[in-house]
Each structure stands twice: as structure tokens, then as C-alpha cells.
JSON list of C-alpha atoms in Angstrom, two decimals:
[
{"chain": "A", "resi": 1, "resn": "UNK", "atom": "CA", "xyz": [10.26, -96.25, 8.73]},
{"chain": "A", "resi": 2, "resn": "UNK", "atom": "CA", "xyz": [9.22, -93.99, 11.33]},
{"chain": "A", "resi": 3, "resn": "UNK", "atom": "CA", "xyz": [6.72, -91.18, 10.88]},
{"chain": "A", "resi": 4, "resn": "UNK", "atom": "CA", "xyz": [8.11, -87.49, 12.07]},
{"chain": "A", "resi": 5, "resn": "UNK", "atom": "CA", "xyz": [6.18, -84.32, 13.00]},
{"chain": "A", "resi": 6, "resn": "UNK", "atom": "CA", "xyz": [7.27, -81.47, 12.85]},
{"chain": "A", "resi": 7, "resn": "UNK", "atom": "CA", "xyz": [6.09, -77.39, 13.23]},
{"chain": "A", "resi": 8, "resn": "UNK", "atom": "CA", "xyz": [5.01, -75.90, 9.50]},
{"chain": "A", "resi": 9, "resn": "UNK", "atom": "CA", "xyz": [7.37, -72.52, 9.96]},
{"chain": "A", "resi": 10, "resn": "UNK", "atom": "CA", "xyz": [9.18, -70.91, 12.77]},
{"chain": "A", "resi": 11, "resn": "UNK", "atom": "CA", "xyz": [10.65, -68.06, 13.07]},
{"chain": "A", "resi": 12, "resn": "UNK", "atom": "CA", "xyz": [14.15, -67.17, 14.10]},
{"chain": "A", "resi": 13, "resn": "UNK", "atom": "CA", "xyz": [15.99, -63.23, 14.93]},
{"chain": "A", "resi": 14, "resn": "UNK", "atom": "CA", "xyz": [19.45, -63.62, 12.97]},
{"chain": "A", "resi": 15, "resn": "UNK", "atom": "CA", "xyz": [21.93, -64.49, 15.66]},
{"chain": "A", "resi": 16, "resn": "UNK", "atom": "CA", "xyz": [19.73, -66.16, 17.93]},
{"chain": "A", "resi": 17, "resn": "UNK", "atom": "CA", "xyz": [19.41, -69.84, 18.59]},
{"chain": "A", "resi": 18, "resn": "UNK", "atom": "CA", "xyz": [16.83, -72.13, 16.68]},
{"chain": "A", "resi": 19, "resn": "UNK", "atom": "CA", "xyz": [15.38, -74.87, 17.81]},
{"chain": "A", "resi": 20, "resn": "UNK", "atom": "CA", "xyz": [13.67, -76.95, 15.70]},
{"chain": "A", "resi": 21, "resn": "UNK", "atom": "CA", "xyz": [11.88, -79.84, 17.61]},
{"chain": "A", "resi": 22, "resn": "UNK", "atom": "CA", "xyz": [10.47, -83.08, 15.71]},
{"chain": "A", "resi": 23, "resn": "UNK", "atom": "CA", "xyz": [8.41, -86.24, 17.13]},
{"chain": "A", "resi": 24, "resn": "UNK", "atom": "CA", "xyz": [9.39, -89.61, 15.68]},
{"chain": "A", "resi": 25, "resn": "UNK", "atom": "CA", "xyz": [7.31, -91.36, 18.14]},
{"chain": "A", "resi": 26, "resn": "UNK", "atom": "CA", "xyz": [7.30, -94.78, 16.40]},
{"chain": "A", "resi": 27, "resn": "UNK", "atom": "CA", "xyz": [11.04, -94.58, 15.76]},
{"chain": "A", "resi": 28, "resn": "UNK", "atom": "CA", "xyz": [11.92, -98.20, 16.35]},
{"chain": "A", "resi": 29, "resn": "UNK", "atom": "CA", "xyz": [15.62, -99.10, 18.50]},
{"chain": "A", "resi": 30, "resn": "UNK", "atom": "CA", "xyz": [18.17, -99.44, 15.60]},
{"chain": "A", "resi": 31, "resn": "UNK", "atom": "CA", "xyz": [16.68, -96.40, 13.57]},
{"chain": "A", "resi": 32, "resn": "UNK", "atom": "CA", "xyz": [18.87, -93.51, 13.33]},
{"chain": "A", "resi": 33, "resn": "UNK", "atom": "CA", "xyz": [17.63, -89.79, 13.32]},
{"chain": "A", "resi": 34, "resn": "UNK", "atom": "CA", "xyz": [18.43, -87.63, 10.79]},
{"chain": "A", "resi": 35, "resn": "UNK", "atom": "CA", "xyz": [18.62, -84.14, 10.03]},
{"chain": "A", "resi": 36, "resn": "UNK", "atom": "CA", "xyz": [18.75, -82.00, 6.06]},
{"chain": "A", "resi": 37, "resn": "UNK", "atom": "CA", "xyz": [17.84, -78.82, 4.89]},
{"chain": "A", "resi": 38, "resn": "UNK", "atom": "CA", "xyz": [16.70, -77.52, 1.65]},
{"chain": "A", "resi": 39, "resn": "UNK", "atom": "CA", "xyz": [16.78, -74.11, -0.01]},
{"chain": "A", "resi": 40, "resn": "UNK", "atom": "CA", "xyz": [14.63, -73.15, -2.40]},
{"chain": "A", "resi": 41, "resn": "UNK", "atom": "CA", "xyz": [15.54, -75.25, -5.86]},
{"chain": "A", "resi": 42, "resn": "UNK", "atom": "CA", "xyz": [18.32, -77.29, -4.50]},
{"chain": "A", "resi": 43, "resn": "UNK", "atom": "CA", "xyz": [19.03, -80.89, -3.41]},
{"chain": "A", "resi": 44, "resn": "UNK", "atom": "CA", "xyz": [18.55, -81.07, 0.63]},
{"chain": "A", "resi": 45, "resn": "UNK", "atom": "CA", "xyz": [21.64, -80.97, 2.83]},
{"chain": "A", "resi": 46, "resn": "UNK", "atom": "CA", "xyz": [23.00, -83.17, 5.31]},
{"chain": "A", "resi": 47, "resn": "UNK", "atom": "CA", "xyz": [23.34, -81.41, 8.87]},
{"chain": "A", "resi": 48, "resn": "UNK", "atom": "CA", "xyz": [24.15, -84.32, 11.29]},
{"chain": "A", "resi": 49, "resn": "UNK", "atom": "CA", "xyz": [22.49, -87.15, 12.37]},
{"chain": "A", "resi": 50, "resn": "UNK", "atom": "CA", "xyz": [22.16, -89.63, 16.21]},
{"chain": "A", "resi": 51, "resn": "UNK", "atom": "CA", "xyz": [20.82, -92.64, 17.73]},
{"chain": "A", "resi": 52, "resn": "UNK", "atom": "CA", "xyz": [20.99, -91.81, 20.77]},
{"chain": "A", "resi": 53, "resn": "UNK", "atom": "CA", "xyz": [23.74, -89.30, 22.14]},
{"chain": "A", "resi": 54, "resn": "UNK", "atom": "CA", "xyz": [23.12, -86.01, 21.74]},
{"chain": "A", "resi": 55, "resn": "UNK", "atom": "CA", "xyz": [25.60, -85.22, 18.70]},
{"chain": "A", "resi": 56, "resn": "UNK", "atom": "CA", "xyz": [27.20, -81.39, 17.69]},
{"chain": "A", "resi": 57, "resn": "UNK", "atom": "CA", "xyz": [29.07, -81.03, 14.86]},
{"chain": "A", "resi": 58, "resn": "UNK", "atom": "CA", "xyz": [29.94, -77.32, 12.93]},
{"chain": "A", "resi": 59, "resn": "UNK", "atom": "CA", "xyz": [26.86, -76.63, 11.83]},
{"chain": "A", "resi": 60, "resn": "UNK", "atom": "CA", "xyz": [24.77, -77.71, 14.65]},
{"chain": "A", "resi": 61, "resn": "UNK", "atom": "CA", "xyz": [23.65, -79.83, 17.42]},
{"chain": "A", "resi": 62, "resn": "UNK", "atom": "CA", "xyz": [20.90, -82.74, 17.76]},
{"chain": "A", "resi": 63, "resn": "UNK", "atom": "CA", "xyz": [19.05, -83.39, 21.18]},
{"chain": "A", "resi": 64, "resn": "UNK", "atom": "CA", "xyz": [17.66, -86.43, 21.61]},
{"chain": "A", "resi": 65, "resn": "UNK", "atom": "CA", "xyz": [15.07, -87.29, 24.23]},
{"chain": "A", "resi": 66, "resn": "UNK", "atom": "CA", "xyz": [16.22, -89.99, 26.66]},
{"chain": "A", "resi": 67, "resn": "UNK", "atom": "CA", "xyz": [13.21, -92.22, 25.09]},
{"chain": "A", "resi": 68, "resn": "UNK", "atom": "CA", "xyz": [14.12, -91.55, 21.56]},
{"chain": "A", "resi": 69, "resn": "UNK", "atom": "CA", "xyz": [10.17, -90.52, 20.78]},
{"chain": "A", "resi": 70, "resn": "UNK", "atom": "CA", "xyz": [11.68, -86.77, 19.75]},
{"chain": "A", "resi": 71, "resn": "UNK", "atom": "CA", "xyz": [14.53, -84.56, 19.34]},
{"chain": "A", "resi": 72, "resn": "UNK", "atom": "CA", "xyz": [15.45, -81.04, 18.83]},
{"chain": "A", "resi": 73, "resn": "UNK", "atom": "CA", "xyz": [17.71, -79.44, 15.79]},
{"chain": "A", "resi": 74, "resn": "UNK", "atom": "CA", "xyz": [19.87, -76.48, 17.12]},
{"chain": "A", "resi": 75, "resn": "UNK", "atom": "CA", "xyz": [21.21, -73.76, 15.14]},
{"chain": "A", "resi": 76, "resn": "UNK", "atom": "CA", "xyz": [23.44, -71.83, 17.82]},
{"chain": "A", "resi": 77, "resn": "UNK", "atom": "CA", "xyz": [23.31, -68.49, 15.76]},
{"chain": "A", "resi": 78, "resn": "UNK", "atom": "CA", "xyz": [21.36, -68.32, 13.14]},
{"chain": "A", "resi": 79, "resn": "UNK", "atom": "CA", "xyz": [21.76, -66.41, 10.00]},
{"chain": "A", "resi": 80, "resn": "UNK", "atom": "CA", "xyz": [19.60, -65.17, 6.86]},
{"chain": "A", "resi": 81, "resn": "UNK", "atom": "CA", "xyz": [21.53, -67.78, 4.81]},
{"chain": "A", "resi": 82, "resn": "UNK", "atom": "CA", "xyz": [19.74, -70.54, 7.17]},
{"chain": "A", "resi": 83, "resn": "UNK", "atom": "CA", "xyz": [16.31, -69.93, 5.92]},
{"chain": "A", "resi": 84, "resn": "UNK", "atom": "CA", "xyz": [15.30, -73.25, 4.85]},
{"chain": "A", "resi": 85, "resn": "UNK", "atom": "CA", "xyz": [12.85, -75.80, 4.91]},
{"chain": "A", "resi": 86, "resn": "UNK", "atom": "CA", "xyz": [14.52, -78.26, 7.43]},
{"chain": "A", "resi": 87, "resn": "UNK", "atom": "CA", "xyz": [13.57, -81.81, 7.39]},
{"chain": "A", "resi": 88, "resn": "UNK", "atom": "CA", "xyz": [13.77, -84.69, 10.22]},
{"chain": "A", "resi": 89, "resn": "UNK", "atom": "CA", "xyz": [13.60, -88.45, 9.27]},
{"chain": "A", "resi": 90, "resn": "UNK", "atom": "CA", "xyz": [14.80, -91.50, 10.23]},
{"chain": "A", "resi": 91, "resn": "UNK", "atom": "CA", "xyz": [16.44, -94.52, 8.73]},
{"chain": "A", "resi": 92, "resn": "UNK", "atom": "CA", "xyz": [17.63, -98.27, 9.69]},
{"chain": "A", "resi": 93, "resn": "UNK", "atom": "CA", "xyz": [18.85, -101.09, 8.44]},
{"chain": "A", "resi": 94, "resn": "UNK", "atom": "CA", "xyz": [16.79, -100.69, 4.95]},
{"chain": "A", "resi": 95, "resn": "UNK", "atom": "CA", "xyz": [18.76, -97.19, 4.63]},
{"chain": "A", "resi": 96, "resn": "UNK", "atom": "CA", "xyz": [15.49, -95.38, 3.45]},
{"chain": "A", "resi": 97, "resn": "UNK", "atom": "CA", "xyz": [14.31, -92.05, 4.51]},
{"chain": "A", "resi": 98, "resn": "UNK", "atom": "CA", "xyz": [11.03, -91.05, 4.80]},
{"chain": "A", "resi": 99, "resn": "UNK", "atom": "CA", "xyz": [10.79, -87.23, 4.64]},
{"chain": "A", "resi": 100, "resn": "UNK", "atom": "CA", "xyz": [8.10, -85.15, 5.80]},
{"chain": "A", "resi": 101, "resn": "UNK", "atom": "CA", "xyz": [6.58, -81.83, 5.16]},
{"chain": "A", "resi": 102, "resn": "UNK", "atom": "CA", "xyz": [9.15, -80.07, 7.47]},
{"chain": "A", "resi": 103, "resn": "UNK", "atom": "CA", "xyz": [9.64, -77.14, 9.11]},
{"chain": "A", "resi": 104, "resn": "UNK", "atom": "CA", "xyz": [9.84, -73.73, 7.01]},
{"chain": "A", "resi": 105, "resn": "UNK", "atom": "CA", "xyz": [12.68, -71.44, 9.07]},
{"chain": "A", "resi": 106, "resn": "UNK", "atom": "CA", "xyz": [12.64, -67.79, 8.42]},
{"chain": "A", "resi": 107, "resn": "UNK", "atom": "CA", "xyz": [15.63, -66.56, 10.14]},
{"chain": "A", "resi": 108, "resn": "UNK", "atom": "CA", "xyz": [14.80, -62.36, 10.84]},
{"chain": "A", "resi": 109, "resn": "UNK", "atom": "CA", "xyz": [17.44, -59.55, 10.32]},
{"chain": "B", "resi": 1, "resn": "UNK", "atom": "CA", "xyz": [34.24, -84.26, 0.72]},
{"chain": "B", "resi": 2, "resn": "UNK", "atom": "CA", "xyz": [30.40, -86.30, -0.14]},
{"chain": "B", "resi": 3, "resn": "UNK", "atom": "CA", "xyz": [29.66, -84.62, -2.75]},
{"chain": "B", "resi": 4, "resn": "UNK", "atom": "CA", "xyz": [27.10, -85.78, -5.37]},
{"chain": "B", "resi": 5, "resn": "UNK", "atom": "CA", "xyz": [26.81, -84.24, -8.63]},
{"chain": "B", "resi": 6, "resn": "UNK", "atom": "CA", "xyz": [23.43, -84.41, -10.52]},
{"chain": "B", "resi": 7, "resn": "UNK", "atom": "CA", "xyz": [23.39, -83.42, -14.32]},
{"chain": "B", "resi": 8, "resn": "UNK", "atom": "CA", "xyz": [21.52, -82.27, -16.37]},
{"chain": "B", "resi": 9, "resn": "UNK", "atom": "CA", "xyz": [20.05, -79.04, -13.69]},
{"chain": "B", "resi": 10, "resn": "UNK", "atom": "CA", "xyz": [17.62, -78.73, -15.84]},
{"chain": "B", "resi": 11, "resn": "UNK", "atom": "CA", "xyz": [16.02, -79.73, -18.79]},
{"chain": "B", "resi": 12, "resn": "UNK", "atom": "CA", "xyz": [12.70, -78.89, -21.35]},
{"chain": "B", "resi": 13, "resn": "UNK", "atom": "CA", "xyz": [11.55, -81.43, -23.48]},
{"chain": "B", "resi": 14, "resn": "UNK", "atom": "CA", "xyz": [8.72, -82.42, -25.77]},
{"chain": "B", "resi": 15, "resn": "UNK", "atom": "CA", "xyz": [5.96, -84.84, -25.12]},
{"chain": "B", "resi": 16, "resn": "UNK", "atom": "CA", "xyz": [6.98, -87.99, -26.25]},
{"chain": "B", "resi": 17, "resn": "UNK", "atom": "CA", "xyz": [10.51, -87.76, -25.44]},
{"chain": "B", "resi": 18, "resn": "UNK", "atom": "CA", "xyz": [12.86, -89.80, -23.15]},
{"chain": "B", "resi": 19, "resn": "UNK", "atom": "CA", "xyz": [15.41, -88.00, -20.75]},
{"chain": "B", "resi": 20, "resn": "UNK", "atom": "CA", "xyz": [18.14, -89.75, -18.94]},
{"chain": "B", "resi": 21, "resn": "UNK", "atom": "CA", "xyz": [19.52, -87.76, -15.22]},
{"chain": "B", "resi": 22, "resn": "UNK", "atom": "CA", "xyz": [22.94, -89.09, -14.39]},
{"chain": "B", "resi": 23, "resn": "UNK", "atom": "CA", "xyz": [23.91, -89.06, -10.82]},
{"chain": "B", "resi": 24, "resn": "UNK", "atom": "CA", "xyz": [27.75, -89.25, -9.69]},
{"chain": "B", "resi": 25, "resn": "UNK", "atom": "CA", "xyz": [29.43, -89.84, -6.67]},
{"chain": "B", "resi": 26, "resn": "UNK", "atom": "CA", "xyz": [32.32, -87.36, -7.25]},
{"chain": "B", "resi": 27, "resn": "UNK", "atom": "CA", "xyz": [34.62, -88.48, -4.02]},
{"chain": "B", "resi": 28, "resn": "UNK", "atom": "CA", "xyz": [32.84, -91.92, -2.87]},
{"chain": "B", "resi": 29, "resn": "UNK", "atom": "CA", "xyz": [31.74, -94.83, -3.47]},
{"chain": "B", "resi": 30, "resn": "UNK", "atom": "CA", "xyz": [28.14, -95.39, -3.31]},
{"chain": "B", "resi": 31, "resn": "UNK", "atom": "CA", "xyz": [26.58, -99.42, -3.70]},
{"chain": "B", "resi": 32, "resn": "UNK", "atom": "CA", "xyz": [23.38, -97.70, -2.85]},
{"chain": "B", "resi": 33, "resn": "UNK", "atom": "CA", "xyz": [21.70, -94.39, -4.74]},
{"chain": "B", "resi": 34, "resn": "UNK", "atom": "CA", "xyz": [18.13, -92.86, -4.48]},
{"chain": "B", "resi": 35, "resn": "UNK", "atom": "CA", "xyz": [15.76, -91.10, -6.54]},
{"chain": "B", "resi": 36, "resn": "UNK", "atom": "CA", "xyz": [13.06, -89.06, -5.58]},
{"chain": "B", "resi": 37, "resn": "UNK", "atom": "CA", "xyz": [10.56, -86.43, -6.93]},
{"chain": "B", "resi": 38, "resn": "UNK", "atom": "CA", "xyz": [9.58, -83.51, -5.21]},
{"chain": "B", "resi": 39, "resn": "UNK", "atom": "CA", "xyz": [6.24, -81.64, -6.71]},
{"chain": "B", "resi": 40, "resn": "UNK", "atom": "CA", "xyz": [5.94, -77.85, -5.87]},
{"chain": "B", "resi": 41, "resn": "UNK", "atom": "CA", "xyz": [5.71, -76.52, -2.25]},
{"chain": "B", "resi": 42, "resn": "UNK", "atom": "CA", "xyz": [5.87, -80.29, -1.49]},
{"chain": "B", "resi": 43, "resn": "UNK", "atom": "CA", "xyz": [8.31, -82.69, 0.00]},
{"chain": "B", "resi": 44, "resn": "UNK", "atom": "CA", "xyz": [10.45, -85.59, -1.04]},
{"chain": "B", "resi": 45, "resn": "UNK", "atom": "CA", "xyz": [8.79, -88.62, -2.40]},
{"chain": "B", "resi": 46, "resn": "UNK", "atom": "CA", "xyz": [11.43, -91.42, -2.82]},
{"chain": "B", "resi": 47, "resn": "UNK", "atom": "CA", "xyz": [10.93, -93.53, -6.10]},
{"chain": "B", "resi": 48, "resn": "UNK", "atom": "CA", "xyz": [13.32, -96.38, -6.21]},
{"chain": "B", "resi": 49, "resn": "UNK", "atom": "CA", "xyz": [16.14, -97.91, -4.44]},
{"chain": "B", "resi": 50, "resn": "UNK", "atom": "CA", "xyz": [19.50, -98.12, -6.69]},
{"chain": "B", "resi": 51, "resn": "UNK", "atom": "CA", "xyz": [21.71, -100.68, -5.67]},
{"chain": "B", "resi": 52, "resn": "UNK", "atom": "CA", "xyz": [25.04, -101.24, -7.40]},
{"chain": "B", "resi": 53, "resn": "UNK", "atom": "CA", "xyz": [24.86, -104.46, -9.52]},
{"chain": "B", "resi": 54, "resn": "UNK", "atom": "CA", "xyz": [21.38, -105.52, -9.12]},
{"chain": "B", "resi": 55, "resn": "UNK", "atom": "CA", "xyz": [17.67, -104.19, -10.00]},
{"chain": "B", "resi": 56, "resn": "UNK", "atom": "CA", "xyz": [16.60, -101.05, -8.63]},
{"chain": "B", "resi": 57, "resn": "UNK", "atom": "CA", "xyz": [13.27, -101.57, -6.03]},
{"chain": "B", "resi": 58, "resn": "UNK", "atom": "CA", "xyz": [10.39, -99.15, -6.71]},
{"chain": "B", "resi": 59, "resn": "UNK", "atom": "CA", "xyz": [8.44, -97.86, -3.70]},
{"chain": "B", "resi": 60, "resn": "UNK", "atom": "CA", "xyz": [4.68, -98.52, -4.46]},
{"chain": "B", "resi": 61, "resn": "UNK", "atom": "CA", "xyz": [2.72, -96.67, -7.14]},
{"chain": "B", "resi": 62, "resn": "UNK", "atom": "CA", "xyz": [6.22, -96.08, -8.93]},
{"chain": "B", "resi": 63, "resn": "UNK", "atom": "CA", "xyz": [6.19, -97.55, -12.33]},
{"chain": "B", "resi": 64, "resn": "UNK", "atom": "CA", "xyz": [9.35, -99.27, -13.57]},
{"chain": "B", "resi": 65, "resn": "UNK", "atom": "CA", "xyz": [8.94, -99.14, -17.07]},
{"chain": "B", "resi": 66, "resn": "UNK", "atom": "CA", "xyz": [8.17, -95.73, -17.03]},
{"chain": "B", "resi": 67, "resn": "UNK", "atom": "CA", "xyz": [11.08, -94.52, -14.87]},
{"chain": "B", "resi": 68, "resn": "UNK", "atom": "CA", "xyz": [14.07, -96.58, -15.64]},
{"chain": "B", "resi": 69, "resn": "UNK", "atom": "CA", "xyz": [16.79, -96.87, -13.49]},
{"chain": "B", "resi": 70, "resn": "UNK", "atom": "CA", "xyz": [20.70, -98.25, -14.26]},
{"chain": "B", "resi": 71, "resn": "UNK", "atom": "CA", "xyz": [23.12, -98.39, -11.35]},
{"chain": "B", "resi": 72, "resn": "UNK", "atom": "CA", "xyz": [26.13, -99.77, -13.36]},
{"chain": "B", "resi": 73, "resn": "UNK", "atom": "CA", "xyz": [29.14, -98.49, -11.51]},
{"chain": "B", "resi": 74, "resn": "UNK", "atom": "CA", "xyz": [29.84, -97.54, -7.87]},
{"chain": "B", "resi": 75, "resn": "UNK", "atom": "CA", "xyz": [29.87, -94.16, -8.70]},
{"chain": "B", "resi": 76, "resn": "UNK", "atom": "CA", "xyz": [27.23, -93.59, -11.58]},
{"chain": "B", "resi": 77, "resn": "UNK", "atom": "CA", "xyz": [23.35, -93.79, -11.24]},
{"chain": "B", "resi": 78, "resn": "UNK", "atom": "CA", "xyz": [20.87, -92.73, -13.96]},
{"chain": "B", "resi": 79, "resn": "UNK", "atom": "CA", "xyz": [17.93, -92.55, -14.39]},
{"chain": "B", "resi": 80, "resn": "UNK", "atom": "CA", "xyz": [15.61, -92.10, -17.62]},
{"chain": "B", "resi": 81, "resn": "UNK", "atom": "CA", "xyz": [11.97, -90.63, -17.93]},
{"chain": "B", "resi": 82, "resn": "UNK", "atom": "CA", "xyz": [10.73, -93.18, -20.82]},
{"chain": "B", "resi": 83, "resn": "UNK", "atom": "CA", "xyz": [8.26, -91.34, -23.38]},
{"chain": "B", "resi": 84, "resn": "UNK", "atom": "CA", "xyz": [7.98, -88.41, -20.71]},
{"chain": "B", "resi": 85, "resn": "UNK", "atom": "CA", "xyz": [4.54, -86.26, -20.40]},
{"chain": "B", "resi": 86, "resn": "UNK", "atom": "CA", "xyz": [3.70, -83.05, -19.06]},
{"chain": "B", "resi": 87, "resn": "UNK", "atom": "CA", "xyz": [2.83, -85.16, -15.74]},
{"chain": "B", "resi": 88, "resn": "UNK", "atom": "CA", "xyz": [6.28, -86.30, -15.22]},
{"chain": "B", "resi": 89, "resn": "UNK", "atom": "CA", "xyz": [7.22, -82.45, -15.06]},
{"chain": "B", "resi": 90, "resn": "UNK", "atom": "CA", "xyz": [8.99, -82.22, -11.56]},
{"chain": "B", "resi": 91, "resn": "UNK", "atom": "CA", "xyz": [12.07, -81.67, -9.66]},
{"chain": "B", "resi": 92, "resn": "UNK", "atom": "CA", "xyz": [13.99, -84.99, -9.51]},
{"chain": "B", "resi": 93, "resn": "UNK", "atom": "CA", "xyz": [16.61, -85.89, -7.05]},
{"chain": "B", "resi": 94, "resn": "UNK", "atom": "CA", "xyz": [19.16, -88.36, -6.40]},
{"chain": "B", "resi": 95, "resn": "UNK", "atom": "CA", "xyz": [21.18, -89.13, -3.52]},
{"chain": "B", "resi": 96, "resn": "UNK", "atom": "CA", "xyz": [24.13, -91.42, -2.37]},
{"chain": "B", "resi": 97, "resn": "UNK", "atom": "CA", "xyz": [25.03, -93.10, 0.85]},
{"chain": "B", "resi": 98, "resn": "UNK", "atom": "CA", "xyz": [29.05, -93.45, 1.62]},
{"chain": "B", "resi": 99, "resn": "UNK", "atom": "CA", "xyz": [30.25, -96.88, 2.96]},
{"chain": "B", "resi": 100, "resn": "UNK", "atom": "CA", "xyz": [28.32, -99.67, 4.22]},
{"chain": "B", "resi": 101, "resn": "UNK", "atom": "CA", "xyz": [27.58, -98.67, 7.75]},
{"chain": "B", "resi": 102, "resn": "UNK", "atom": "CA", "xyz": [23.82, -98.30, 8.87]},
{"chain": "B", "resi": 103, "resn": "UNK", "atom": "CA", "xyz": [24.39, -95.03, 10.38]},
{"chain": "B", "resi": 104, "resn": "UNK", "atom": "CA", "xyz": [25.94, -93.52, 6.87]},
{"chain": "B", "resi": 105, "resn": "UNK", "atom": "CA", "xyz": [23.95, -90.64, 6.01]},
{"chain": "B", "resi": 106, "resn": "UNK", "atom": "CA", "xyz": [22.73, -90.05, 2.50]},
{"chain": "B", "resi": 107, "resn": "UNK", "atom": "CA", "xyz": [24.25, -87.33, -0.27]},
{"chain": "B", "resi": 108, "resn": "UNK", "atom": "CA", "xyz": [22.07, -85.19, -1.99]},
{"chain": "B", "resi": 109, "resn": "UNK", "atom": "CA", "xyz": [22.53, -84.29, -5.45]},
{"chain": "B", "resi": 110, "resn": "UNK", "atom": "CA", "xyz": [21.04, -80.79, -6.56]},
{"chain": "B", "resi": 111, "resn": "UNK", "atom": "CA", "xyz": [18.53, -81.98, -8.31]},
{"chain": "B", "resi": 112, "resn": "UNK", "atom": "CA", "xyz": [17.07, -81.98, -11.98]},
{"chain": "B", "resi": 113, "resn": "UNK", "atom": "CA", "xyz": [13.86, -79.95, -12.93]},
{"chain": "B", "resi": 114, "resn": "UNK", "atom": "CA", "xyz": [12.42, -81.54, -15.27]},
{"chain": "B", "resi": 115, "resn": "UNK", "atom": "CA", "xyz": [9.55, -79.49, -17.44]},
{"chain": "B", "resi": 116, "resn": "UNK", "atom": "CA", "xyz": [7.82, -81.40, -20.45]},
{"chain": "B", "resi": 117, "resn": "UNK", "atom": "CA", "xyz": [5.57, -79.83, -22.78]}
]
């Protein structure tokens, strides 16, 4: 499973975009990327997930770099209810995810 | 329509004691679950691999008599804290994948917190 990086906290005005960029450099060819979120004391949520199209879906889109070494999570208007800790990880055939630290978003009013 | 329903939400126990998590797949059917433990301000450790049918695999350092795991029915997943200590106190999650494709993403469940005294 690949390792991600990813920023420790950004910081987003409500209604603005937010990007949220992660490396998977060692992301091998059949490995899919995938995106969750997790609010404070609950399970993580699923946001949408690529291989590698960039995908959009109604709560966001996923950029993914032509050679798959990083993408970008996009939040077209963000609001106080998406202050989260967002995760990026990626899984193949084995169907495990490998989560790192993540990215704390504060989203401003 | 995924959803995956975790019970108990939480639960305080004595030392000694063994507590069982159930984890459901209210609207699928999952052949593979996962657990994982998540320690305060820090991320998701995965702990086993449930497959439907067949042993669970631990992930290294896990131990298997001390964290049981049953994966009886597509839909059902528990698993049980034998003779828990105050170490084992932690926020345990499960989660589901729907269907057999590789790209399926996995469920989350919201989680147990688990506090032993």
C-alpha cells in the first residue's frame, strides 16, 4: 500500500474553494485513490475516490496528476459543517487502506 | 444507501471483562469487513481483515486471541475485546466494502469508544 502525505491543517473562508492536495508517490498502477473525512468522534466518510480520471461527484471533485504521484481534494464551497480531518489513501487488489495523519480543515465564517 | 451500523457507541467496562462490537451492513452485502483502532488525536490503525466465511488476517503486532473476530454472515461482523484492560481503551471502528469490484470503496461504521477501568 502506498504511503500519502499530506498538509497537517489548512484553512478555508466558508464559501470558498478547498483544496486539499496529497502525494502518494509510490502509488503503484492498479491502486486506486481514495478520499474520507472524519468529524470529531465519528466513523470517517466516504467522499469519492479515482484511478486515474479526474472524478466529481456531489460532494466534491478529485484531481489527479497525469503521473498518478498526487492529487488534489476539492470542496467547491466550503462550509463550517466541512471542518474535518480529511484523509487520502489508497487501495488495490488486497482492498486495504492505509490512512495517514491527514489534513485538519478549519473552514472560517 | 452504504450504510454501516456499529453498536454498541459506546461502552465502560471493568478490567477483566470481555466486550463484543457488532458491525452490520444495513443495505449491502459485505464478504469483506475491517476493524481498526484509532487512539486520541491519532489516525486509523487497521487491525484485521474480516472476510465472510473464513479467518480474519491480523495486520502485524495485532494479537488474535486478544481481539477476536467472527465474520459469520454477509452482513454481520463482530468483534470481541477478550479479558479487556485499561490499554485496550480506544475508539474502535469497523468498515464494509460493497460488491466485489477492486475499485469498491469501504463503509465506515461510527465507531465504538471503548473505555475500561
Amino acid at each position: 500500500d502506498a504511503k500519502t502525505t499530506q498538509p497537517t491543517s489548512m484553512d478555508c473562508a466558508e464559501g470558498r474553494a478547498a483544496n486539499l492536495p496529497c502525494n502518494h508517490s509510490t502509488i503503484s498502477g492498479n491502486e486506486y485513490v481514495y478520499w474520507y473525512r472524519q468529524i470529531h468522534s465519528q466513523g470517517p466518510q466516504y467522499i469519492i475516490h479515482g484511478l486515474k480520471n479526474n472524478e466529481t461527484n456531489e460532494m466534491a471533485s478529485l484531481i489527479i496528476t497525469e503521473d498518478r504521484k498526487s492529487s488534489t481534494l476539492i470542496l467547491p464551497h466550503a462550509t463550517l459543517r466541512d471542518t474535518a480531518v480529511y484523509y487520502c489513501s489508497s487501495g488495490g487488489s488486497n482492498y486495504k487502506l492505509t490512512f495517514g495523519k491527514g489534513t485538519l480543515l478549519t473552514v472560517n465564517p | 444507501g452504504a450504510v454501516v451500523s456499529q453498536h454498541p457507541s459506546w461502552v465502560i467496562c471493568k478490567s477483566g471483562t470481555s466486550v463484543k462490537i457488532e458491525c452490520r451492513s444495513l443495505d449491502f452485502q459485505a464478504t469483506t469487513m475491517f476493524w481498526y483502532r484509532q487512539f486520541p488525536k491519532q489516525s486509523l490503525m487497521l487491525m484485521a481483515t474480516s472476510n465472510e466465511g473464513s479467518k480474519a488476517t491480523y495486520e502485524q503486532g495485532v494479537e488474535k486471541d486478544k481481539f477476536l473476530i467472527n465474520h459469520a454472515s454477509l452482513t454481520l461482523s463482530t468483534l470481541t475485546v477478550t479479558s479487556a484492560h485499561p490499554e485496550d481503551s480506544s475508539f474502535y471502528i469497523c468498515s464494509a466494502r460493497e460488491g466485489q469490484g477492486t475499485s469498491q470503496p469501504q463503509h465506515f461504521g461510527d465507531g465504538t469508544r471503548l473505555s475500561i477501568l
